[in-house]
PDB file of C-alpha atoms in Angstrom:
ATOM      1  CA  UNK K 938      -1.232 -30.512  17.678  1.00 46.00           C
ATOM      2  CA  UNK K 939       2.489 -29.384  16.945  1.00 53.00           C
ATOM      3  CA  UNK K 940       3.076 -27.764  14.387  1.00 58.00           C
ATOM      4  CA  UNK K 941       6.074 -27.637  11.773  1.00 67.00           C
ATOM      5  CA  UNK K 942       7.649 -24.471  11.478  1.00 70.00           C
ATOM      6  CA  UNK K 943       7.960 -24.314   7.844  1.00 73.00           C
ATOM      7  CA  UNK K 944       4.673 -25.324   7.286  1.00 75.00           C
ATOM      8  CA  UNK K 945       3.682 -22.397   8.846  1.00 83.00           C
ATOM      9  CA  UNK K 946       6.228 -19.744   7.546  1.00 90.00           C
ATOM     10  CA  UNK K 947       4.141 -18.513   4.094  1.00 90.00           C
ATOM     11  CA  UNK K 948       1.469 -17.847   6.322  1.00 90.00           C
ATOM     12  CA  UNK K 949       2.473 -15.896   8.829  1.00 93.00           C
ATOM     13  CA  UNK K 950       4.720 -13.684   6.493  1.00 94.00           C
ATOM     14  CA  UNK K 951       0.772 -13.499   4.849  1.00 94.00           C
ATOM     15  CA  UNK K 952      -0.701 -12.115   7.877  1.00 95.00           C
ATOM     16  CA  UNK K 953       2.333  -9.668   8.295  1.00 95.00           C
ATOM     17  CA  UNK K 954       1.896  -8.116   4.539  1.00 95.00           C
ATOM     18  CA  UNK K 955      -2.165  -8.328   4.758  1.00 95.00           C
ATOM     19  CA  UNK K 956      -1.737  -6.022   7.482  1.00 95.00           C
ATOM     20  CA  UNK K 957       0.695  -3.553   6.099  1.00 94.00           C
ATOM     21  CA  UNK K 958      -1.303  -3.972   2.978  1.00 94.00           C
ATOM     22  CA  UNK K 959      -4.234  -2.548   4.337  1.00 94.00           C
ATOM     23  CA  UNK K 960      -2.401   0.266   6.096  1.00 92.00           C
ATOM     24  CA  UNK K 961      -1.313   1.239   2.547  1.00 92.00           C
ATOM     25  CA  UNK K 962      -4.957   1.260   1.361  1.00 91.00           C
ATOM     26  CA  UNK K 963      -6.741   3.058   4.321  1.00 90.00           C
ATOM     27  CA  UNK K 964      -4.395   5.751   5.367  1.00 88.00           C
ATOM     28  CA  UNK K 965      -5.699   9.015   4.917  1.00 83.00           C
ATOM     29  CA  UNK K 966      -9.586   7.604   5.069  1.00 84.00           C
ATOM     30  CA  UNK K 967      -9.895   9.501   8.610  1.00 82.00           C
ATOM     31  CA  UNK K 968      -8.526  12.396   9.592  1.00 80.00           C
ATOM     32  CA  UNK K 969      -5.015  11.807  10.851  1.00 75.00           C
ATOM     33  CA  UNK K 970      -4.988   7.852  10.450  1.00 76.00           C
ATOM     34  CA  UNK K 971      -1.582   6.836   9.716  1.00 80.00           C
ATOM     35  CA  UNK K 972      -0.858  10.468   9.312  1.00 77.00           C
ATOM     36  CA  UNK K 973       2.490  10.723   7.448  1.00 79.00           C
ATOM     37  CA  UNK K 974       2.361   7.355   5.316  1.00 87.00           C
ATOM     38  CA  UNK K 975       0.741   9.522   1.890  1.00 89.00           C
ATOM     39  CA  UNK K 976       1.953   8.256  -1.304  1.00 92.00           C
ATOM     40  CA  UNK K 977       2.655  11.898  -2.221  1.00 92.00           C
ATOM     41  CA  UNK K 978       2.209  15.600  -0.485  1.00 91.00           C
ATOM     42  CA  UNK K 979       1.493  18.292  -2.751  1.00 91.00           C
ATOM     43  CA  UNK K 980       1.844  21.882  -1.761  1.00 89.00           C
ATOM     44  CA  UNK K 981      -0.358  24.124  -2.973  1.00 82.00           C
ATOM     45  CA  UNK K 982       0.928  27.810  -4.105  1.00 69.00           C
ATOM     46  CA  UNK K 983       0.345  29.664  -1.010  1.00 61.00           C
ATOM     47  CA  UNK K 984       4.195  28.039   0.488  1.00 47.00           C
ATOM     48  CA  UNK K 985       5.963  25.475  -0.078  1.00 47.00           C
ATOM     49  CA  UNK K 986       7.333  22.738   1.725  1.00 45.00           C
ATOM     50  CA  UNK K 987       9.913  24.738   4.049  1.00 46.00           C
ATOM     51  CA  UNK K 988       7.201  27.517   4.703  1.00 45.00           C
ATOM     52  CA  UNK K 989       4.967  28.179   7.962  1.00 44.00           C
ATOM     53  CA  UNK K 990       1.519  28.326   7.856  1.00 47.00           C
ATOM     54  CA  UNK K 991       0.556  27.157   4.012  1.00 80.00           C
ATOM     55  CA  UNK K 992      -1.168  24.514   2.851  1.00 84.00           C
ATOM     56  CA  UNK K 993      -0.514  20.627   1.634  1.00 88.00           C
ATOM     57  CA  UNK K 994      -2.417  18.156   0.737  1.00 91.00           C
ATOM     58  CA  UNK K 995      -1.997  14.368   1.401  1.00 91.00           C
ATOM     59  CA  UNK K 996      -2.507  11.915  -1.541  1.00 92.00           C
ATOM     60  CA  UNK K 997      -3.523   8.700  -0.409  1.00 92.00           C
ATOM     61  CA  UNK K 998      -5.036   5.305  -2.228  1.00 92.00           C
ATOM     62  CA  UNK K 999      -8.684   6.584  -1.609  1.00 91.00           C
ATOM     63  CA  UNK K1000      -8.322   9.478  -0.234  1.00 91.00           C
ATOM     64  CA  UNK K1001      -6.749  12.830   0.071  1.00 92.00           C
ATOM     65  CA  UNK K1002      -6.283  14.831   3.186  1.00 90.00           C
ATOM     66  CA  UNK K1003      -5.972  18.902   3.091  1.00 88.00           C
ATOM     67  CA  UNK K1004      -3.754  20.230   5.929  1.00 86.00           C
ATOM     68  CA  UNK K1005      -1.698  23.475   7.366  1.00 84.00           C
ATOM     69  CA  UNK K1006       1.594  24.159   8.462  1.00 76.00           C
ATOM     70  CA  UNK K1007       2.540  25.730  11.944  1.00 71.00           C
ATOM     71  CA  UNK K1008       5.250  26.394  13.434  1.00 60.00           C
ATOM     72  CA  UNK K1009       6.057  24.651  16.653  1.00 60.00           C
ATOM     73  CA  UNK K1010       7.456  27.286  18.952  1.00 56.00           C
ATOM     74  CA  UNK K1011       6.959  31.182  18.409  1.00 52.00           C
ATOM     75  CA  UNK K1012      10.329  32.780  17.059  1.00 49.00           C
ATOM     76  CA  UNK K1013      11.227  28.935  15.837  1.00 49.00           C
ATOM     77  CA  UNK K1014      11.745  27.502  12.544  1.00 53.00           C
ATOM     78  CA  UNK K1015      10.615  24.083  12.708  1.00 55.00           C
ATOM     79  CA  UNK K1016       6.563  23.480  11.575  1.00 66.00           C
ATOM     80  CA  UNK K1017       4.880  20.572  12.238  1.00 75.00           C
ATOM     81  CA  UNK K1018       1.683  19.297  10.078  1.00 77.00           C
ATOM     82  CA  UNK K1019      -1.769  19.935  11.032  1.00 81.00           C
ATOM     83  CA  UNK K1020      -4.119  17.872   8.852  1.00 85.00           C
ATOM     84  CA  UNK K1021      -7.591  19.256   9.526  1.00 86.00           C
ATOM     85  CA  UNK K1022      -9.886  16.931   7.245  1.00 87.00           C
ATOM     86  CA  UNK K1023     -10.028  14.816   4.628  1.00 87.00           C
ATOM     87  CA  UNK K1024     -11.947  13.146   2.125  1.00 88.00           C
ATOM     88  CA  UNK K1025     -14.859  10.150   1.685  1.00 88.00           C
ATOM     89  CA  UNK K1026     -13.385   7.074   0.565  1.00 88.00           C
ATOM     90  CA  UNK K1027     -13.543   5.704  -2.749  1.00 88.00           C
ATOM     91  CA  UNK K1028     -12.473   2.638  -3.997  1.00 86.00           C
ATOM     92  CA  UNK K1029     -11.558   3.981  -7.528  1.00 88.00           C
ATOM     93  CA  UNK K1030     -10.356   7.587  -6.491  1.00 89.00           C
ATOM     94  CA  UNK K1031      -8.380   9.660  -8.573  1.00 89.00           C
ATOM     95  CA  UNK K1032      -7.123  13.066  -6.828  1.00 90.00           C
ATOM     96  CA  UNK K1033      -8.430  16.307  -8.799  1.00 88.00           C
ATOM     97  CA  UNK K1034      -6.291  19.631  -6.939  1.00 87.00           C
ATOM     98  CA  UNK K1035      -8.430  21.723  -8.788  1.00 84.00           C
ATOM     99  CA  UNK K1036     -11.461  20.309  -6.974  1.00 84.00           C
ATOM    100  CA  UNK K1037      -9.939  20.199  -4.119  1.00 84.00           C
ATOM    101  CA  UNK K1038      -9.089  23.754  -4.320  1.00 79.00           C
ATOM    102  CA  UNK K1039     -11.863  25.003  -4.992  1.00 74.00           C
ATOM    103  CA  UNK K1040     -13.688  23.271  -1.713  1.00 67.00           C
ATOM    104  CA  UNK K1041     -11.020  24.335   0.835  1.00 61.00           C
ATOM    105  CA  UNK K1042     -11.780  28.356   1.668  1.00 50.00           C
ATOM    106  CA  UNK K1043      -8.788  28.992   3.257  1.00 53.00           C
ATOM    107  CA  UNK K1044      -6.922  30.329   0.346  1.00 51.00           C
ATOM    108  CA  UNK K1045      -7.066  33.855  -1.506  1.00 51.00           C
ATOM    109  CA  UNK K1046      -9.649  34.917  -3.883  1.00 51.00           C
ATOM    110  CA  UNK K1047      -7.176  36.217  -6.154  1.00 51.00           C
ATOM    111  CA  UNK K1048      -5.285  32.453  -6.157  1.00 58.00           C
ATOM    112  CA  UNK K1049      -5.575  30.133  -9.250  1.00 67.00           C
ATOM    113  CA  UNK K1050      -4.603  26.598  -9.236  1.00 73.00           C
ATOM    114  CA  UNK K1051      -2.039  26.163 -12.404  1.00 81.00           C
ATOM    115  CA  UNK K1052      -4.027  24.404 -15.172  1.00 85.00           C
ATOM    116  CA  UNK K1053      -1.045  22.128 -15.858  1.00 88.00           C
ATOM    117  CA  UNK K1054      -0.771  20.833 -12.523  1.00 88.00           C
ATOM    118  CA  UNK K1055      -4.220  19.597 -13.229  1.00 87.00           C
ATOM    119  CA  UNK K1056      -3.507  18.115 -16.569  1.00 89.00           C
ATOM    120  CA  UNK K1057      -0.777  16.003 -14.677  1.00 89.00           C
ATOM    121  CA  UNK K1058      -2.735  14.808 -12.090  1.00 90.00           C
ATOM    122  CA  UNK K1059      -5.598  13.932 -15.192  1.00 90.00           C
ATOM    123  CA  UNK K1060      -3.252  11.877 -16.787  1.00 89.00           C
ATOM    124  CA  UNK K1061      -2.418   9.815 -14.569  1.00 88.00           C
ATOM    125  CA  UNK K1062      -5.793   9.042 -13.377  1.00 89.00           C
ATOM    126  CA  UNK K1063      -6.249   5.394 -14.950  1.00 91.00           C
ATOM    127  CA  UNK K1064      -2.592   4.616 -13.505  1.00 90.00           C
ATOM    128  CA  UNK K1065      -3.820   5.712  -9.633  1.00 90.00           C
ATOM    129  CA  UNK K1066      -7.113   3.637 -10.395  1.00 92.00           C
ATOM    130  CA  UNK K1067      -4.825   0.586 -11.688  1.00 93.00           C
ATOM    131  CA  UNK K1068      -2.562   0.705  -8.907  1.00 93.00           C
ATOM    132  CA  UNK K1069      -5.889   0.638  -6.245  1.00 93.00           C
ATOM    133  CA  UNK K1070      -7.621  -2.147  -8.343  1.00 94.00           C
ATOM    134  CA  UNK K1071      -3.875  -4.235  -7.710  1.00 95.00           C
ATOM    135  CA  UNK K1072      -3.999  -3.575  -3.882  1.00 95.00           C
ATOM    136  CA  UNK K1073      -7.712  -4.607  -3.441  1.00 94.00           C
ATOM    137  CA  UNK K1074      -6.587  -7.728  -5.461  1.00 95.00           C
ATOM    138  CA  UNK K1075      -3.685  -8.555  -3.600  1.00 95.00           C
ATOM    139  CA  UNK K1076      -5.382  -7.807   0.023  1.00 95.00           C
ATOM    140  CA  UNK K1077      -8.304 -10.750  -1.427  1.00 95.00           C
ATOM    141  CA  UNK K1078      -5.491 -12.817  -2.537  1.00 95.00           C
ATOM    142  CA  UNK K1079      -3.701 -12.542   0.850  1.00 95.00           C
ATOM    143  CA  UNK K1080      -7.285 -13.253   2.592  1.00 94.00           C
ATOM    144  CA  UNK K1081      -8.020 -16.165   0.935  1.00 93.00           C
ATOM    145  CA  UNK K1082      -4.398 -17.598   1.387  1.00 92.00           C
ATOM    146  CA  UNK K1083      -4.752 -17.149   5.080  1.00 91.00           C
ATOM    147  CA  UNK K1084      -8.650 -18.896   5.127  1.00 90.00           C
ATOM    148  CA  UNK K1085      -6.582 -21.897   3.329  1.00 86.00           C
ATOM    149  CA  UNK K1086      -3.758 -22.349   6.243  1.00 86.00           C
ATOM    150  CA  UNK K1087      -6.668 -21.943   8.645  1.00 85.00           C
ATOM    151  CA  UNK K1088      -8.822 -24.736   6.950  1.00 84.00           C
ATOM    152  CA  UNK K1089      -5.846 -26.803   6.637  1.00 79.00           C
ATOM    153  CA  UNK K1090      -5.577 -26.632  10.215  1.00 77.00           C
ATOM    154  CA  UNK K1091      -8.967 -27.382  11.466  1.00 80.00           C
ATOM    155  CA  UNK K1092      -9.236 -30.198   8.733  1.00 74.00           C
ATOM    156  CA  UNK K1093      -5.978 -31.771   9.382  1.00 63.00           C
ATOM    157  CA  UNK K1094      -6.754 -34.034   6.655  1.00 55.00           C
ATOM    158  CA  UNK K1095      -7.583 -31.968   3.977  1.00 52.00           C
ATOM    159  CA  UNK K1096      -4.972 -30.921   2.190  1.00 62.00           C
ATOM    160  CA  UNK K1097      -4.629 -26.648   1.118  1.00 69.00           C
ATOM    161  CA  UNK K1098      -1.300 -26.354   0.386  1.00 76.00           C
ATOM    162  CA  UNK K1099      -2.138 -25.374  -3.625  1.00 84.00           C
ATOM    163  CA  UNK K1100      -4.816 -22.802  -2.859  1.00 86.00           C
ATOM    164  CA  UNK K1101      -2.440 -20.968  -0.531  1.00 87.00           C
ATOM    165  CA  UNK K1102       0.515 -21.279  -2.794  1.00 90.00           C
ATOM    166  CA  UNK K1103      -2.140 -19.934  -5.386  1.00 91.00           C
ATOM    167  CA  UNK K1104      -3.225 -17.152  -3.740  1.00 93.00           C
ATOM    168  CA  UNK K1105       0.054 -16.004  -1.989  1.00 93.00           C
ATOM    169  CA  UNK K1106       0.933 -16.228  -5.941  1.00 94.00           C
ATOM    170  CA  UNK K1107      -1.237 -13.944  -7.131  1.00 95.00           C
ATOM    171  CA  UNK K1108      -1.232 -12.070  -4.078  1.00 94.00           C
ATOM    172  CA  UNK K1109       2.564 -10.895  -4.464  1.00 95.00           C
ATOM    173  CA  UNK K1110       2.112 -10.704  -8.199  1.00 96.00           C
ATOM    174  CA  UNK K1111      -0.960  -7.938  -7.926  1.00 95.00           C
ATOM    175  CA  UNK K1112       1.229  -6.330  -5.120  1.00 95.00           C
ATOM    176  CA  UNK K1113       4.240  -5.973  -7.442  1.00 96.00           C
ATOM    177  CA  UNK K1114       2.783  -4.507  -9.865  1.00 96.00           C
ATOM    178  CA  UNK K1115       0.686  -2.430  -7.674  1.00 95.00           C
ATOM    179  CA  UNK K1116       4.238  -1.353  -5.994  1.00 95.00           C
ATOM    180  CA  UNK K1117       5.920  -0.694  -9.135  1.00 95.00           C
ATOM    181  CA  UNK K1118       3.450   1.460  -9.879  1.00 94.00           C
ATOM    182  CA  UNK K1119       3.882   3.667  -6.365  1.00 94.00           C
ATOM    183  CA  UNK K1120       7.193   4.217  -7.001  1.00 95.00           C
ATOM    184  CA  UNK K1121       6.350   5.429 -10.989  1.00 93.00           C
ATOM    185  CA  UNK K1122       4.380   7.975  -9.015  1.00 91.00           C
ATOM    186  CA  UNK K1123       6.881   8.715  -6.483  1.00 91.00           C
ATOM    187  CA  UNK K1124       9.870   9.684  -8.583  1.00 92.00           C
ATOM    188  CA  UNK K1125       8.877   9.941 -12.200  1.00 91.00           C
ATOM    189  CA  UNK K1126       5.100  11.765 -11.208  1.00 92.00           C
ATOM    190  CA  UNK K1127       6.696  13.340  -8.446  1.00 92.00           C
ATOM    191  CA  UNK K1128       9.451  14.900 -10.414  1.00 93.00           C
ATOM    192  CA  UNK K1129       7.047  15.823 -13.421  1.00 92.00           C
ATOM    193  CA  UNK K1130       4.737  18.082 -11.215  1.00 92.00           C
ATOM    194  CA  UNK K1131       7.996  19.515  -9.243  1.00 91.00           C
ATOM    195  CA  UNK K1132       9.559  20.769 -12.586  1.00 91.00           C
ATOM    196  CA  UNK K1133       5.488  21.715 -14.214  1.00 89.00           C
ATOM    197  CA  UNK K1134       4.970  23.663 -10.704  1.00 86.00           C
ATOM    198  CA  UNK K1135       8.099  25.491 -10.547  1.00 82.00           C
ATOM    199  CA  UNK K1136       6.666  28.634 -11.781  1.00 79.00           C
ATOM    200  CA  UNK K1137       3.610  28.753  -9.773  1.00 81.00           C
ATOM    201  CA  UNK K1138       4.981  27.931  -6.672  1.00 83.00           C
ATOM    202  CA  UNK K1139       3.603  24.529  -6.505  1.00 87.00           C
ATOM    203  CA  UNK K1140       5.805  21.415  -5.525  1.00 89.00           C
ATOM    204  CA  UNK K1141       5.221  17.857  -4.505  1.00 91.00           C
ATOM    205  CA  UNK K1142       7.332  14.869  -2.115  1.00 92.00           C
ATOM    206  CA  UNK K1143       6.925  11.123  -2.705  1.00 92.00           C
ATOM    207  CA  UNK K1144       6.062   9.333   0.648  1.00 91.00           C
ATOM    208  CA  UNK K1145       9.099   7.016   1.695  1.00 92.00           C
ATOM    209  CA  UNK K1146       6.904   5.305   4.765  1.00 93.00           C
ATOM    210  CA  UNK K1147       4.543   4.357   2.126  1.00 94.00           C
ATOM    211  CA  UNK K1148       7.006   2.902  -0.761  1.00 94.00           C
ATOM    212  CA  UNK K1149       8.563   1.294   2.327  1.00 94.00           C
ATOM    213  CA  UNK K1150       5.350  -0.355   3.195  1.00 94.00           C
ATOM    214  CA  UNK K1151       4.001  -1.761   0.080  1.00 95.00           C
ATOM    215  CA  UNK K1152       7.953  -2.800  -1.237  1.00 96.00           C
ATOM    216  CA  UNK K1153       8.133  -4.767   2.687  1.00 96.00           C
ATOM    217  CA  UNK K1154       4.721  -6.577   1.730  1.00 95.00           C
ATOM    218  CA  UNK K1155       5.378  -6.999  -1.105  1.00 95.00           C
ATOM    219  CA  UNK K1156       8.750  -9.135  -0.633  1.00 95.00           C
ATOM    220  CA  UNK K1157       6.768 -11.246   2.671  1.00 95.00           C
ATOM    221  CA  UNK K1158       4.461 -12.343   0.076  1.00 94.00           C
ATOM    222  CA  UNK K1159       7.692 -13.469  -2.507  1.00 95.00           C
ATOM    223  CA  UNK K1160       9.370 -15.063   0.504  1.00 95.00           C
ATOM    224  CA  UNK K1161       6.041 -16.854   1.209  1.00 93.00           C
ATOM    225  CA  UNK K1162       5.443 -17.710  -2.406  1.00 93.00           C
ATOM    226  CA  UNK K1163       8.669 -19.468  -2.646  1.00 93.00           C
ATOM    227  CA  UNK K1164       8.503 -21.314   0.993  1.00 91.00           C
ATOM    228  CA  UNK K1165       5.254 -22.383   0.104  1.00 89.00           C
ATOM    229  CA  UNK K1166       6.265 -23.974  -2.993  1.00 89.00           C
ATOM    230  CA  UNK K1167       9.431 -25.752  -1.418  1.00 89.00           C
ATOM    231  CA  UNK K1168       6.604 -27.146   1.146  1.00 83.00           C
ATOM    232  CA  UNK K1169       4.327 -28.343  -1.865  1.00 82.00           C
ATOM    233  CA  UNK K1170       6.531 -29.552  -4.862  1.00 80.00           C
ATOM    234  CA  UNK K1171       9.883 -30.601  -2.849  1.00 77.00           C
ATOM    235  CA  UNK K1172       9.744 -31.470   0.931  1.00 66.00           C
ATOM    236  CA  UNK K1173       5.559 -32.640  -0.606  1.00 57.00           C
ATOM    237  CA  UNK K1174       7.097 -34.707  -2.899  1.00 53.00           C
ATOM    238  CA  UNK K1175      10.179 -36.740  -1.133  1.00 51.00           C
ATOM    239  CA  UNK K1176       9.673 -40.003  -0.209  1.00 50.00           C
ATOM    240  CA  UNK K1177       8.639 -40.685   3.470  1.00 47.00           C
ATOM    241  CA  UNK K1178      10.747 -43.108   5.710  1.00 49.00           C
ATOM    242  CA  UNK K1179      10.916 -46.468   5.382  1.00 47.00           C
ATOM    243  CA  UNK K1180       9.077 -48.409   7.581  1.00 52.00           C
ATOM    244  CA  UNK K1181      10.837 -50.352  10.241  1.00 52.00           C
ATOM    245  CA  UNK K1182      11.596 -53.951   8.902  1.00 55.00           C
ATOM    246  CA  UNK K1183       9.617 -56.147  10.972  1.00 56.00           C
ATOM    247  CA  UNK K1184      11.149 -59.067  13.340  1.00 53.00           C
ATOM    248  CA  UNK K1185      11.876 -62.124  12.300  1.00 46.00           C
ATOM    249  CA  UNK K1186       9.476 -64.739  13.963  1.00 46.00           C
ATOM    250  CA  UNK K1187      10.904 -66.984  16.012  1.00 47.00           C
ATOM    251  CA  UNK K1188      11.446 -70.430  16.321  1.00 46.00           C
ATOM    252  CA  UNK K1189      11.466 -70.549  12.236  1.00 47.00           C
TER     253      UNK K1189
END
């Protein structure tokens, strides 16, 4: 069976943003999977981000992980992260430092976690949950797109082409928004805790792997929306070729 090249184009950028979907959901469920693609890294008061040998942790989709510093080389500068565990997943998780805190017994007695750090983090806990809900959307959206092209291929004669467009629809829609959201956190979040944390020591960086991820699936699925559509409502809908005119009998 040959197949057309544009037929096949939504789906395969599908399969390409399912999968970079879904590293954006489970990173951080297991200790050092994906390592480095957090949607934000907060460090704690004990250092900050330039320091040896303090603590961070990892804010991921449904997970956090906690983590130390050290440094590379004795006598060097450079410090490498060493994430040593992290958390169950949850579907609907919402990251709490001051729980986290006080579970991890590597810090001083006499060290509080700032209140308002907390607050932050409190706030924003229906807009983390939001953005997870629009991920596990557009991951079933992309799924269901991709069990389309594969029906449509088995069953040659059964036609799929609006359930895909559908779902690669509201697949890149749930992704946007989901998206939009990650970057919210990433600069405006981000920034808030930075300037709320500046007196105790406390400080926070936006993950540029992940926002590099989820904006790269996110744009597969809108090329794949729109291909799909040109397949369905314009090269669907123009007339096939005329058939050949047939020979004139002879002897007439």
């Amino acid at each position: 069976m040959k197949l057309d090249l544009k037929s096949v184009f939504p789906a395969i950028t599908a399969f390409i943003a399912f999968i970079l979907t879904l590293c954006c959901l489970f990173a951080g469920t297991q200790k050092n999977l994906l390592d480095g693609t957090d949607l934000l890294t907060l460090y704690t008061p004990q250092g900050s981000a330039n320091s040896t040998g303090h603590d961070f942790y990892s804010v991921h989709i449904m997970s956090y992980c906690h983590g130390t510093f050290e440094t590379i080389e004795p006598g060097s500068e450079g410090s490498a992260r060493n994430v040593t565990e992290c958390s169950d997943r949850k579907l609907l998780f919402s990251f709490n430092p001051t729980e986290a805190w006080l579970e991890d017994i590597s810090h001083g007695p006499n060290l509080e976690w700032p209140r308002v750090i907390s607050d932050d983090f409190h706030a924003f806990r229906l807009t983390t949950r939001s953005m997870a809900v629009m991920y596990i959307i557009g991951v079933g959206a992309i799924g269901f797109a991709l069990v389309a092209r594969v029906v449509s291929l088995i069953a040659s004669r059964v036609q799929h082409g609006l359930f895909e467009f559908g779902f690669l629809v509201l697949g890149a829609l749930s992704l946007s928004i989901a998206s939009i959201i990650a970057t919210v956190i990433a600069f405006e979040f981000v920034a808030l805790i930075n300037a709320h944390g500046d007196g105790s020591n406390v400080s926070a960086k936006y993950g540029d792997r992940f926002l590099g991820m989820t904006w790269a699936s996110t744009g597969l699925l809108l090329v794949g929306s729109i291909s799909s559509f040109i397949n369905i409502f314009v090269r669907g809908m123009q007339p096939g070729p005329a058939p050949a005119p047939k020979d004139e009998e002879e002897g007439d």
